[in-house]
Amino acid sequence: MSCGEGEVSAIMTIFDWLTEVLRRTEPSGPGRLPSDERIAFYRDYVHNSVVLAAAAQPEDPLPGLSWQYFREDVRHEARAARIAMRDGTFGTFFDTIRLLPPIAIVRLMAARSVYFPTPENDGAVDDLLAYLDAATVRLMRQRRNAVLAQQAAEAKRVESEAPARAREEALWAEYRACPFARLSTEPAEFLRWIKLQTPDTWNVVVDRWDYNGIGREDVIAWILDQPDCDLATAAQFFFIAAMDLGDSEPETLSPLYRNSWELMARVGHNWQRGHYRRNDLRLSSVVPSEIALYDEIVARREAEGRPFPWRVPGPGERRFGVREPDSDYLYEHGHLWIGFSTWKRGREARGCGVDFPRCCNASPAD
């Protein structure tokens, strides 16, 4: 694809782009601009490489010192060109790159190489800096040196932590195989155990509950009947159950799902009458769209003349706590575990790991 054919496909890798840049770059002197064709190519490269980098890590787009410098340069170029950035979103950031004048694109193209040092881009750095004035070159090289120093420090830190990571990985393998790490979830034993636990541990169990499991319904029903059950724990079950079952009538459901519907109804009635006296924990496992779906179901059922026989607080009235549960246990896929940190603390006291795996005749967990 030639650079005059419009925006380059976003699926091209950064390496492919950089290879093409190196092939096309012809250094010029300070104050002189590359051809219009090359400017268009640079603009596409800068824009698409930034979009791809942000998409690759959506939970924390463009992190680190290199991207900090680059974002500062984009904002500086926008101010210099008197381009008002709409807001602080990444969409605005991407759009601004499309609007910048040619000399700004040349500087950003240089920054995209200078601030992201690799053995492969040293030649491109020198070529691209040849277009820029001495003050800009000096600033960019200072920033490159700062990034290199940070990378060296990070590499040293990773190297120093390698033995500890290796020990932790070995412990993790031992933990997953250790018979003392897993607790029984046989219905009767599970119920006896849950009655001795804290409301935070109840939350952990409900949060990862297997809604299709059979035989352990008494456990979750007991939790959700307790006044000390945190409101977020009850709401977690309530909203998840309502998403699947709220539009149904209990008499139309199979026994397993009818039990879940009836338990959802019990939670709804408990919530309505203020049964749950704790409200410390965050409702962290139900997203707003799932809660909104419940509200839509409520409105639809009321419009159809079949309202729920309970009424929980509406969207503007729901309040939950702010902290995460603090528990020594994990529950996942129907299996109950002692938490890794808790297991480590008790490992030496039990004499574990002296001659693993013969120390306890452990075998890998299923």
JSON list of C-alpha atoms in Angstrom, two decimals, residues 140-318:
[
{"chain": "A", "resi": 140, "resn": "MET", "atom": "CA", "xyz": [14.24, 14.72, 22.86]},
{"chain": "A", "resi": 141, "resn": "ARG", "atom": "CA", "xyz": [17.65, 13.15, 23.47]},
{"chain": "A", "resi": 142, "resn": "GLN", "atom": "CA", "xyz": [17.44, 14.08, 27.15]},
{"chain": "A", "resi": 143, "resn": "ARG", "atom": "CA", "xyz": [14.09, 12.36, 27.34]},
{"chain": "A", "resi": 144, "resn": "ARG", "atom": "CA", "xyz": [15.42, 9.32, 25.48]},
{"chain": "A", "resi": 145, "resn": "ASN", "atom": "CA", "xyz": [18.24, 9.07, 28.02]},
{"chain": "A", "resi": 146, "resn": "ALA", "atom": "CA", "xyz": [15.71, 9.27, 30.86]},
{"chain": "A", "resi": 147, "resn": "VAL", "atom": "CA", "xyz": [13.70, 6.44, 29.30]},
{"chain": "A", "resi": 148, "resn": "LEU", "atom": "CA", "xyz": [16.86, 4.36, 28.82]},
{"chain": "A", "resi": 149, "resn": "ALA", "atom": "CA", "xyz": [17.83, 4.95, 32.45]},
{"chain": "A", "resi": 150, "resn": "GLN", "atom": "CA", "xyz": [14.37, 3.89, 33.58]},
{"chain": "A", "resi": 151, "resn": "GLN", "atom": "CA", "xyz": [14.52, 0.77, 31.41]},
{"chain": "A", "resi": 152, "resn": "ALA", "atom": "CA", "xyz": [17.92, -0.13, 32.85]},
{"chain": "A", "resi": 153, "resn": "ALA", "atom": "CA", "xyz": [16.63, 0.31, 36.40]},
{"chain": "A", "resi": 154, "resn": "GLU", "atom": "CA", "xyz": [13.57, -1.80, 35.62]},
{"chain": "A", "resi": 155, "resn": "ALA", "atom": "CA", "xyz": [15.71, -4.55, 34.09]},
{"chain": "A", "resi": 156, "resn": "LYS", "atom": "CA", "xyz": [17.91, -4.53, 37.18]},
{"chain": "A", "resi": 157, "resn": "ARG", "atom": "CA", "xyz": [14.86, -4.74, 39.44]},
{"chain": "A", "resi": 158, "resn": "VAL", "atom": "CA", "xyz": [13.40, -7.64, 37.46]},
{"chain": "A", "resi": 159, "resn": "GLU", "atom": "CA", "xyz": [16.73, -9.46, 37.61]},
{"chain": "A", "resi": 160, "resn": "SER", "atom": "CA", "xyz": [17.02, -8.93, 41.37]},
{"chain": "A", "resi": 161, "resn": "GLU", "atom": "CA", "xyz": [13.50, -10.23, 41.92]},
{"chain": "A", "resi": 162, "resn": "ALA", "atom": "CA", "xyz": [13.91, -13.31, 39.74]},
{"chain": "A", "resi": 163, "resn": "PRO", "atom": "CA", "xyz": [14.93, -15.67, 42.59]},
{"chain": "A", "resi": 164, "resn": "ALA", "atom": "CA", "xyz": [11.96, -14.56, 44.70]},
{"chain": "A", "resi": 165, "resn": "ARG", "atom": "CA", "xyz": [9.60, -15.02, 41.74]},
{"chain": "A", "resi": 166, "resn": "ALA", "atom": "CA", "xyz": [10.98, -18.50, 41.13]},
{"chain": "A", "resi": 167, "resn": "ARG", "atom": "CA", "xyz": [10.41, -19.41, 44.78]},
{"chain": "A", "resi": 168, "resn": "GLU", "atom": "CA", "xyz": [6.89, -18.01, 44.63]},
{"chain": "A", "resi": 169, "resn": "GLU", "atom": "CA", "xyz": [6.11, -20.00, 41.48]},
{"chain": "A", "resi": 170, "resn": "ALA", "atom": "CA", "xyz": [7.40, -23.18, 43.11]},
{"chain": "A", "resi": 171, "resn": "LEU", "atom": "CA", "xyz": [5.26, -22.47, 46.16]},
{"chain": "A", "resi": 172, "resn": "TRP", "atom": "CA", "xyz": [2.24, -21.89, 43.95]},
{"chain": "A", "resi": 173, "resn": "ALA", "atom": "CA", "xyz": [2.70, -25.29, 42.30]},
{"chain": "A", "resi": 174, "resn": "GLU", "atom": "CA", "xyz": [3.02, -26.85, 45.75]},
{"chain": "A", "resi": 175, "resn": "TYR", "atom": "CA", "xyz": [-0.10, -25.01, 46.91]},
{"chain": "A", "resi": 176, "resn": "ARG", "atom": "CA", "xyz": [-2.23, -26.27, 44.03]},
{"chain": "A", "resi": 177, "resn": "ALA", "atom": "CA", "xyz": [-1.14, -29.84, 44.75]},
{"chain": "A", "resi": 178, "resn": "CYS", "atom": "CA", "xyz": [-1.40, -29.68, 48.53]},
{"chain": "A", "resi": 179, "resn": "PRO", "atom": "CA", "xyz": [-4.35, -31.63, 49.97]},
{"chain": "A", "resi": 180, "resn": "PHE", "atom": "CA", "xyz": [-4.45, -29.25, 52.93]},
{"chain": "A", "resi": 181, "resn": "ALA", "atom": "CA", "xyz": [-5.20, -26.31, 50.63]},
{"chain": "A", "resi": 182, "resn": "ARG", "atom": "CA", "xyz": [-8.56, -27.63, 49.46]},
{"chain": "A", "resi": 183, "resn": "LEU", "atom": "CA", "xyz": [-11.56, -27.94, 51.76]},
{"chain": "A", "resi": 184, "resn": "SER", "atom": "CA", "xyz": [-14.56, -30.18, 51.38]},
{"chain": "A", "resi": 185, "resn": "THR", "atom": "CA", "xyz": [-17.63, -28.90, 49.58]},
{"chain": "A", "resi": 186, "resn": "GLU", "atom": "CA", "xyz": [-19.72, -31.97, 50.26]},
{"chain": "A", "resi": 187, "resn": "PRO", "atom": "CA", "xyz": [-23.13, -30.44, 51.05]},
{"chain": "A", "resi": 188, "resn": "ALA", "atom": "CA", "xyz": [-23.37, -31.31, 54.75]},
{"chain": "A", "resi": 189, "resn": "GLU", "atom": "CA", "xyz": [-19.73, -30.45, 55.50]},
{"chain": "A", "resi": 190, "resn": "PHE", "atom": "CA", "xyz": [-19.89, -27.28, 53.43]},
{"chain": "A", "resi": 191, "resn": "LEU", "atom": "CA", "xyz": [-22.97, -26.09, 55.33]},
{"chain": "A", "resi": 192, "resn": "ARG", "atom": "CA", "xyz": [-21.38, -26.80, 58.71]},
{"chain": "A", "resi": 193, "resn": "TRP", "atom": "CA", "xyz": [-18.26, -24.95, 57.62]},
{"chain": "A", "resi": 194, "resn": "ILE", "atom": "CA", "xyz": [-20.05, -21.90, 56.20]},
{"chain": "A", "resi": 195, "resn": "LYS", "atom": "CA", "xyz": [-21.91, -21.35, 59.48]},
{"chain": "A", "resi": 196, "resn": "LEU", "atom": "CA", "xyz": [-18.56, -20.75, 61.20]},
{"chain": "A", "resi": 197, "resn": "GLN", "atom": "CA", "xyz": [-17.31, -18.18, 58.69]},
{"chain": "A", "resi": 198, "resn": "THR", "atom": "CA", "xyz": [-17.42, -14.39, 58.49]},
{"chain": "A", "resi": 199, "resn": "PRO", "atom": "CA", "xyz": [-19.74, -12.27, 56.33]},
{"chain": "A", "resi": 200, "resn": "ASP", "atom": "CA", "xyz": [-16.70, -11.46, 54.17]},
{"chain": "A", "resi": 201, "resn": "THR", "atom": "CA", "xyz": [-16.15, -15.15, 53.43]},
{"chain": "A", "resi": 202, "resn": "TRP", "atom": "CA", "xyz": [-19.85, -15.55, 52.68]},
{"chain": "A", "resi": 203, "resn": "ASN", "atom": "CA", "xyz": [-19.39, -12.82, 50.08]},
{"chain": "A", "resi": 204, "resn": "VAL", "atom": "CA", "xyz": [-16.46, -14.68, 48.51]},
{"chain": "A", "resi": 205, "resn": "VAL", "atom": "CA", "xyz": [-18.55, -17.84, 48.22]},
{"chain": "A", "resi": 206, "resn": "VAL", "atom": "CA", "xyz": [-21.62, -16.13, 46.77]},
{"chain": "A", "resi": 207, "resn": "ASP", "atom": "CA", "xyz": [-19.49, -14.08, 44.37]},
{"chain": "A", "resi": 208, "resn": "ARG", "atom": "CA", "xyz": [-18.15, -17.24, 42.70]},
{"chain": "A", "resi": 209, "resn": "TRP", "atom": "CA", "xyz": [-21.21, -19.41, 43.20]},
{"chain": "A", "resi": 210, "resn": "ASP", "atom": "CA", "xyz": [-21.92, -22.11, 40.63]},
{"chain": "A", "resi": 211, "resn": "TYR", "atom": "CA", "xyz": [-25.54, -21.33, 39.78]},
{"chain": "A", "resi": 212, "resn": "ASN", "atom": "CA", "xyz": [-25.90, -24.62, 37.93]},
{"chain": "A", "resi": 213, "resn": "GLY", "atom": "CA", "xyz": [-24.62, -26.69, 40.84]},
{"chain": "A", "resi": 214, "resn": "ILE", "atom": "CA", "xyz": [-26.90, -29.22, 42.44]},
{"chain": "A", "resi": 215, "resn": "GLY", "atom": "CA", "xyz": [-26.83, -30.31, 46.07]},
{"chain": "A", "resi": 216, "resn": "ARG", "atom": "CA", "xyz": [-25.39, -27.20, 47.71]},
{"chain": "A", "resi": 217, "resn": "GLU", "atom": "CA", "xyz": [-28.45, -24.95, 47.59]},
{"chain": "A", "resi": 218, "resn": "ASP", "atom": "CA", "xyz": [-28.75, -25.06, 51.38]},
{"chain": "A", "resi": 219, "resn": "VAL", "atom": "CA", "xyz": [-25.38, -23.31, 51.68]},
{"chain": "A", "resi": 220, "resn": "ILE", "atom": "CA", "xyz": [-26.25, -20.22, 49.67]},
{"chain": "A", "resi": 221, "resn": "ALA", "atom": "CA", "xyz": [-29.80, -20.15, 51.04]},
{"chain": "A", "resi": 222, "resn": "TRP", "atom": "CA", "xyz": [-28.46, -20.14, 54.60]},
{"chain": "A", "resi": 223, "resn": "ILE", "atom": "CA", "xyz": [-26.07, -17.28, 53.78]},
{"chain": "A", "resi": 224, "resn": "LEU", "atom": "CA", "xyz": [-28.77, -15.16, 52.17]},
{"chain": "A", "resi": 225, "resn": "ASP", "atom": "CA", "xyz": [-31.12, -15.67, 55.12]},
{"chain": "A", "resi": 226, "resn": "GLN", "atom": "CA", "xyz": [-28.65, -14.26, 57.66]},
{"chain": "A", "resi": 227, "resn": "PRO", "atom": "CA", "xyz": [-29.16, -10.70, 58.95]},
{"chain": "A", "resi": 228, "resn": "ASP", "atom": "CA", "xyz": [-25.35, -10.38, 59.04]},
{"chain": "A", "resi": 229, "resn": "CYS", "atom": "CA", "xyz": [-25.12, -11.17, 55.34]},
{"chain": "A", "resi": 230, "resn": "ASP", "atom": "CA", "xyz": [-23.79, -8.00, 53.72]},
{"chain": "A", "resi": 231, "resn": "LEU", "atom": "CA", "xyz": [-26.24, -6.23, 51.43]},
{"chain": "A", "resi": 232, "resn": "ALA", "atom": "CA", "xyz": [-23.76, -6.44, 48.53]},
{"chain": "A", "resi": 233, "resn": "THR", "atom": "CA", "xyz": [-23.59, -10.22, 48.96]},
{"chain": "A", "resi": 234, "resn": "ALA", "atom": "CA", "xyz": [-27.37, -10.52, 48.75]},
{"chain": "A", "resi": 235, "resn": "ALA", "atom": "CA", "xyz": [-27.58, -8.05, 45.85]},
{"chain": "A", "resi": 236, "resn": "GLN", "atom": "CA", "xyz": [-24.90, -9.98, 43.96]},
{"chain": "A", "resi": 237, "resn": "PHE", "atom": "CA", "xyz": [-27.05, -13.11, 43.97]},
{"chain": "A", "resi": 238, "resn": "PHE", "atom": "CA", "xyz": [-30.27, -11.15, 43.42]},
{"chain": "A", "resi": 239, "resn": "PHE", "atom": "CA", "xyz": [-29.22, -9.29, 40.28]},
{"chain": "A", "resi": 240, "resn": "ILE", "atom": "CA", "xyz": [-27.46, -12.27, 38.68]},
{"chain": "A", "resi": 241, "resn": "ALA", "atom": "CA", "xyz": [-30.49, -14.48, 39.26]},
{"chain": "A", "resi": 242, "resn": "ALA", "atom": "CA", "xyz": [-32.86, -11.79, 38.00]},
{"chain": "A", "resi": 243, "resn": "MET", "atom": "CA", "xyz": [-30.97, -11.45, 34.71]},
{"chain": "A", "resi": 244, "resn": "ASP", "atom": "CA", "xyz": [-31.69, -15.09, 33.86]},
{"chain": "A", "resi": 245, "resn": "LEU", "atom": "CA", "xyz": [-34.97, -15.70, 35.66]},
{"chain": "A", "resi": 246, "resn": "GLY", "atom": "CA", "xyz": [-36.66, -12.36, 36.22]},
{"chain": "A", "resi": 247, "resn": "ASP", "atom": "CA", "xyz": [-38.85, -12.55, 33.13]},
{"chain": "A", "resi": 248, "resn": "SER", "atom": "CA", "xyz": [-40.02, -16.07, 33.99]},
{"chain": "A", "resi": 249, "resn": "GLU", "atom": "CA", "xyz": [-42.70, -17.32, 36.33]},
{"chain": "A", "resi": 250, "resn": "PRO", "atom": "CA", "xyz": [-41.56, -19.93, 38.87]},
{"chain": "A", "resi": 251, "resn": "GLU", "atom": "CA", "xyz": [-44.16, -22.52, 37.89]},
{"chain": "A", "resi": 252, "resn": "THR", "atom": "CA", "xyz": [-42.75, -22.63, 34.34]},
{"chain": "A", "resi": 253, "resn": "LEU", "atom": "CA", "xyz": [-39.21, -23.45, 35.48]},
{"chain": "A", "resi": 254, "resn": "SER", "atom": "CA", "xyz": [-37.42, -26.71, 36.15]},
{"chain": "A", "resi": 255, "resn": "PRO", "atom": "CA", "xyz": [-36.93, -27.59, 39.84]},
{"chain": "A", "resi": 256, "resn": "LEU", "atom": "CA", "xyz": [-33.34, -26.29, 39.89]},
{"chain": "A", "resi": 257, "resn": "TYR", "atom": "CA", "xyz": [-34.24, -22.91, 38.40]},
{"chain": "A", "resi": 258, "resn": "ARG", "atom": "CA", "xyz": [-37.47, -22.70, 40.38]},
{"chain": "A", "resi": 259, "resn": "ASN", "atom": "CA", "xyz": [-35.41, -22.96, 43.55]},
{"chain": "A", "resi": 260, "resn": "SER", "atom": "CA", "xyz": [-33.21, -20.12, 42.33]},
{"chain": "A", "resi": 261, "resn": "TRP", "atom": "CA", "xyz": [-36.26, -18.00, 41.48]},
{"chain": "A", "resi": 262, "resn": "GLU", "atom": "CA", "xyz": [-37.74, -18.59, 44.93]},
{"chain": "A", "resi": 263, "resn": "LEU", "atom": "CA", "xyz": [-34.42, -17.73, 46.58]},
{"chain": "A", "resi": 264, "resn": "MET", "atom": "CA", "xyz": [-34.27, -14.55, 44.50]},
{"chain": "A", "resi": 265, "resn": "ALA", "atom": "CA", "xyz": [-37.75, -13.73, 45.80]},
{"chain": "A", "resi": 266, "resn": "ARG", "atom": "CA", "xyz": [-36.65, -14.34, 49.40]},
{"chain": "A", "resi": 267, "resn": "VAL", "atom": "CA", "xyz": [-33.72, -11.98, 48.93]},
{"chain": "A", "resi": 268, "resn": "GLY", "atom": "CA", "xyz": [-36.05, -9.39, 47.40]},
{"chain": "A", "resi": 269, "resn": "HIS", "atom": "CA", "xyz": [-38.39, -9.58, 50.38]},
{"chain": "A", "resi": 270, "resn": "ASN", "atom": "CA", "xyz": [-35.46, -9.50, 52.82]},
{"chain": "A", "resi": 271, "resn": "TRP", "atom": "CA", "xyz": [-34.04, -6.43, 51.10]},
{"chain": "A", "resi": 272, "resn": "GLN", "atom": "CA", "xyz": [-37.42, -4.69, 51.06]},
{"chain": "A", "resi": 273, "resn": "ARG", "atom": "CA", "xyz": [-37.95, -5.14, 54.80]},
{"chain": "A", "resi": 274, "resn": "GLY", "atom": "CA", "xyz": [-34.40, -4.11, 55.77]},
{"chain": "A", "resi": 275, "resn": "HIS", "atom": "CA", "xyz": [-33.33, -7.58, 56.84]},
{"chain": "A", "resi": 276, "resn": "TYR", "atom": "CA", "xyz": [-29.66, -7.08, 55.91]},
{"chain": "A", "resi": 277, "resn": "ARG", "atom": "CA", "xyz": [-28.03, -4.98, 58.60]},
{"chain": "A", "resi": 278, "resn": "ARG", "atom": "CA", "xyz": [-24.52, -4.90, 57.14]},
{"chain": "A", "resi": 279, "resn": "ASN", "atom": "CA", "xyz": [-23.61, -2.67, 54.22]},
{"chain": "A", "resi": 280, "resn": "ASP", "atom": "CA", "xyz": [-19.81, -2.60, 54.17]},
{"chain": "A", "resi": 281, "resn": "LEU", "atom": "CA", "xyz": [-18.82, -4.28, 50.91]},
{"chain": "A", "resi": 282, "resn": "ARG", "atom": "CA", "xyz": [-18.69, -3.06, 47.34]},
{"chain": "A", "resi": 283, "resn": "LEU", "atom": "CA", "xyz": [-21.03, -4.55, 44.78]},
{"chain": "A", "resi": 284, "resn": "SER", "atom": "CA", "xyz": [-18.07, -5.29, 42.56]},
{"chain": "A", "resi": 285, "resn": "SER", "atom": "CA", "xyz": [-19.12, -8.27, 40.46]},
{"chain": "A", "resi": 286, "resn": "VAL", "atom": "CA", "xyz": [-22.32, -6.86, 38.95]},
{"chain": "A", "resi": 287, "resn": "VAL", "atom": "CA", "xyz": [-21.88, -4.20, 36.29]},
{"chain": "A", "resi": 288, "resn": "PRO", "atom": "CA", "xyz": [-24.29, -1.27, 35.88]},
{"chain": "A", "resi": 289, "resn": "SER", "atom": "CA", "xyz": [-25.76, -2.70, 32.67]},
{"chain": "A", "resi": 290, "resn": "GLU", "atom": "CA", "xyz": [-26.78, -5.86, 34.53]},
{"chain": "A", "resi": 291, "resn": "ILE", "atom": "CA", "xyz": [-28.49, -3.83, 37.23]},
{"chain": "A", "resi": 292, "resn": "ALA", "atom": "CA", "xyz": [-30.19, -1.74, 34.54]},
{"chain": "A", "resi": 293, "resn": "LEU", "atom": "CA", "xyz": [-31.49, -4.95, 32.99]},
{"chain": "A", "resi": 294, "resn": "TYR", "atom": "CA", "xyz": [-33.23, -5.78, 36.27]},
{"chain": "A", "resi": 295, "resn": "ASP", "atom": "CA", "xyz": [-34.87, -2.35, 36.27]},
{"chain": "A", "resi": 296, "resn": "GLU", "atom": "CA", "xyz": [-36.05, -2.94, 32.70]},
{"chain": "A", "resi": 297, "resn": "ILE", "atom": "CA", "xyz": [-37.55, -6.28, 33.73]},
{"chain": "A", "resi": 298, "resn": "VAL", "atom": "CA", "xyz": [-39.34, -4.60, 36.65]},
{"chain": "A", "resi": 299, "resn": "ALA", "atom": "CA", "xyz": [-40.81, -1.94, 34.37]},
{"chain": "A", "resi": 300, "resn": "ARG", "atom": "CA", "xyz": [-41.86, -4.49, 31.76]},
{"chain": "A", "resi": 301, "resn": "ARG", "atom": "CA", "xyz": [-43.54, -6.78, 34.28]},
{"chain": "A", "resi": 302, "resn": "GLU", "atom": "CA", "xyz": [-45.41, -3.86, 35.83]},
{"chain": "A", "resi": 303, "resn": "ALA", "atom": "CA", "xyz": [-46.58, -2.70, 32.39]},
{"chain": "A", "resi": 304, "resn": "GLU", "atom": "CA", "xyz": [-47.81, -6.24, 31.70]},
{"chain": "A", "resi": 305, "resn": "GLY", "atom": "CA", "xyz": [-49.71, -6.39, 34.98]},
{"chain": "A", "resi": 306, "resn": "ARG", "atom": "CA", "xyz": [-47.49, -9.02, 36.60]},
{"chain": "A", "resi": 307, "resn": "PRO", "atom": "CA", "xyz": [-45.27, -7.08, 39.02]},
{"chain": "A", "resi": 308, "resn": "PHE", "atom": "CA", "xyz": [-42.83, -8.79, 41.33]},
{"chain": "A", "resi": 309, "resn": "PRO", "atom": "CA", "xyz": [-44.25, -9.47, 44.80]},
{"chain": "A", "resi": 310, "resn": "TRP", "atom": "CA", "xyz": [-41.42, -7.42, 46.31]},
{"chain": "A", "resi": 311, "resn": "ARG", "atom": "CA", "xyz": [-40.00, -3.96, 45.73]},
{"chain": "A", "resi": 312, "resn": "VAL", "atom": "CA", "xyz": [-36.32, -3.25, 46.29]},
{"chain": "A", "resi": 313, "resn": "PRO", "atom": "CA", "xyz": [-34.88, 0.29, 46.30]},
{"chain": "A", "resi": 314, "resn": "GLY", "atom": "CA", "xyz": [-34.86, 1.94, 42.89]},
{"chain": "A", "resi": 315, "resn": "PRO", "atom": "CA", "xyz": [-31.82, 3.07, 40.86]},
{"chain": "A", "resi": 316, "resn": "GLY", "atom": "CA", "xyz": [-31.33, 6.33, 42.74]},
{"chain": "A", "resi": 317, "resn": "GLU", "atom": "CA", "xyz": [-31.83, 4.79, 46.17]},
{"chain": "A", "resi": 318, "resn": "ARG", "atom": "CA", "xyz": [-29.39, 1.87, 46.18]}
]
